[in-house]
Amino acid sequence: MSALSLKPSLRHSVSDWSSNNQQLSATAQHQRHVSHEVRQEGRALRNDTHCKTVWDESATSRRLGDRIWDVARWRDVLESCAQKVDEEMEALTLSKEQSEQALAATSVPLEVTNECLTLREGRRGYELVGDAVEEQLKKEVELIEGVQQRLQQGVHQAFEQLCVLQEARHQLTADLQNKMEALDIDMSCLSLTTTSPNISLKTNPTRIPSGSSTPQEWVQFSQRNVARAHEAVHVSQQMREELSLSRAQLHNELEAQLRATEFALRKRTHQEQRARDELQWQMKNTQDEMAEMESDIRGLDADLQAKTASLKLAHTRLEARTQRCGVDLCRDQVQHGLVAEVQQLEATIQDLKQKLSEAQHSLQKLKLHQSRMQQDLSRKQEALTLEQRSIHTRTRIASPSWSDRTAPPLVPLMNSSGRSDLQLLARSLTY
């Protein structure tokens, strides 16, 4: 007792004790109220954020689905357009090959025509004439060279258009590959959930990547590629029609000229055959005439010899009668007859000599002309042989075969995953 009194301590009053109790109760009640408010606000926030998150994820999935549909639609458009470009490239390649075939088919006619012109230069003398055959052959050479130039121009234009189509096809391929990759990425994003194992936080995912485009630019880019491809296909179709029409026209022109040349050549050959036959007939008649002339010359010479013998006889008689003597040297009827006979024989001999000279001169002319006709016949025969060789040479010219040929296979387009078929299977979209 004495120890407690020695160490007194602070004592609180009952009122302080009651106040402290009241304060503790009030504070506890306030803290519980605040905690209740916080809990209610937390529950409301959880509900709101859950609904917003679910809604945002649903909206994002819906937008992803819409985007996948847009990309898939443009993918189908690009595939269809690329397929049309492939078909048009194949058709244009075939048309180009047909034009190249037609161009190659003109080499033989041009070679044959030049060979015919060279052959006909071998004619000699009056047979070397500028006739209708030469005119038609020169026209044919000019036409074939013009045909070759036009066909070569068409082949060059087709090649340039093939380059344009190839460029358009390349643009479509690149765009299509980008669409396929974007479609793969968006479908992969659509398949992700909060429980997917490969999700994680990324550094600055909301950044705008360099080279990003707006939706309008995205649509315009594909529209330009498709429009460029359609324009190239349209131009190619018109070019194929023009090439086909040009080949048909050139074929008809060349065929008509070939027939005109062959007709002129056959007509000229017939004329030369007639001229040769006529000349052969003239030579035969001339030979017959020469034979008769030689026979007549021999007859004239025999008559001249006979008349000379008769003249000798008359001269001898006259000379012998000059030996008569006296009055018997009479100019009697015998004397007058012998004189008349001598005069007649001399005149006859002179006429026979004149006629023999004329006959021999005529025979020489016949022989000379026979030689000229023989030479001309040889030239005509050579010319006819050359014409026949030209006709035989032209049998090498066949109607140009400009038929269709199977086009070579094209290299298929490749997408990002290495698939080679443009007809890609559409993936089923899960919304």
mmCIF file with all atom_site columns, C-alpha atoms in Angstrom, residues 293-305 348-364:
data_model
loop_
_atom_site.group_PDB
_atom_site.id
_atom_site.type_symbol
_atom_site.label_atom_id
_atom_site.label_alt_id
_atom_site.label_comp_id
_atom_site.label_asym_id
_atom_site.label_entity_id
_atom_site.label_seq_id
_atom_site.pdbx_PDB_ins_code
_atom_site.Cartn_x
_atom_site.Cartn_y
_atom_site.Cartn_z
_atom_site.occupancy
_atom_site.B_iso_or_equiv
_atom_site.pdbx_formal_charge
_atom_site.auth_seq_id
_atom_site.auth_comp_id
_atom_site.auth_asym_id
_atom_site.auth_atom_id
_atom_site.pdbx_PDB_model_num
ATOM 1  C CA . MET A 1 293 ? 15.957 -24.759 -203.798 1.00 0.00 ? 293 MET A CA 1
ATOM 2  C CA . GLU A 1 294 ? 19.061 -26.952 -203.753 1.00 0.00 ? 294 GLU A CA 1
ATOM 3  C CA . SER A 1 295 ? 17.289 -29.396 -206.036 1.00 0.00 ? 295 SER A CA 1
ATOM 4  C CA . ASP A 1 296 ? 16.322 -26.574 -208.426 1.00 0.00 ? 296 ASP A CA 1
ATOM 5  C CA . ILE A 1 297 ? 19.883 -25.208 -208.360 1.00 0.00 ? 297 ILE A CA 1
ATOM 6  C CA . ARG A 1 298 ? 21.150 -28.603 -209.336 1.00 0.00 ? 298 ARG A CA 1
ATOM 7  C CA . GLY A 1 299 ? 18.563 -28.641 -212.131 1.00 0.00 ? 299 GLY A CA 1
ATOM 8  C CA . LEU A 1 300 ? 19.569 -25.157 -213.292 1.00 0.00 ? 300 LEU A CA 1
ATOM 9  C CA . ASP A 1 301 ? 23.204 -26.148 -213.252 1.00 0.00 ? 301 ASP A CA 1
ATOM 10 C CA . ALA A 1 302 ? 22.439 -29.315 -215.249 1.00 0.00 ? 302 ALA A CA 1
ATOM 11 C CA . ASP A 1 303 ? 20.423 -27.291 -217.769 1.00 0.00 ? 303 ASP A CA 1
ATOM 12 C CA . LEU A 1 304 ? 23.252 -24.761 -217.974 1.00 0.00 ? 304 LEU A CA 1
ATOM 13 C CA . GLN A 1 305 ? 25.704 -27.526 -218.691 1.00 0.00 ? 305 GLN A CA 1
ATOM 14 C CA . THR A 1 348 ? 19.264 -18.897 -222.575 1.00 0.00 ? 348 THR A CA 1
ATOM 15 C CA . ILE A 1 349 ? 22.615 -19.521 -220.923 1.00 0.00 ? 349 ILE A CA 1
ATOM 16 C CA . GLN A 1 350 ? 22.704 -15.934 -219.710 1.00 0.00 ? 350 GLN A CA 1
ATOM 17 C CA . ASP A 1 351 ? 19.222 -16.269 -218.291 1.00 0.00 ? 351 ASP A CA 1
ATOM 18 C CA . LEU A 1 352 ? 20.113 -19.597 -216.672 1.00 0.00 ? 352 LEU A CA 1
ATOM 19 C CA . LYS A 1 353 ? 23.250 -18.088 -215.140 1.00 0.00 ? 353 LYS A CA 1
ATOM 20 C CA . GLN A 1 354 ? 21.238 -15.134 -213.832 1.00 0.00 ? 354 GLN A CA 1
ATOM 21 C CA . LYS A 1 355 ? 18.594 -17.396 -212.385 1.00 0.00 ? 355 LYS A CA 1
ATOM 22 C CA . LEU A 1 356 ? 21.242 -19.728 -210.931 1.00 0.00 ? 356 LEU A CA 1
ATOM 23 C CA . SER A 1 357 ? 22.931 -16.781 -209.270 1.00 0.00 ? 357 SER A CA 1
ATOM 24 C CA . GLU A 1 358 ? 19.596 -15.599 -207.870 1.00 0.00 ? 358 GLU A CA 1
ATOM 25 C CA . ALA A 1 359 ? 18.804 -19.104 -206.664 1.00 0.00 ? 359 ALA A CA 1
ATOM 26 C CA . GLN A 1 360 ? 22.181 -19.440 -204.958 1.00 0.00 ? 360 GLN A CA 1
ATOM 27 C CA . HIS A 1 361 ? 21.792 -16.009 -203.375 1.00 0.00 ? 361 HIS A CA 1
ATOM 28 C CA . SER A 1 362 ? 18.300 -16.921 -202.174 1.00 0.00 ? 362 SER A CA 1
ATOM 29 C CA . LEU A 1 363 ? 19.663 -20.204 -200.819 1.00 0.00 ? 363 LEU A CA 1
ATOM 30 C CA . GLN A 1 364 ? 22.338 -18.308 -198.882 1.00 0.00 ? 364 GLN A CA 1
#
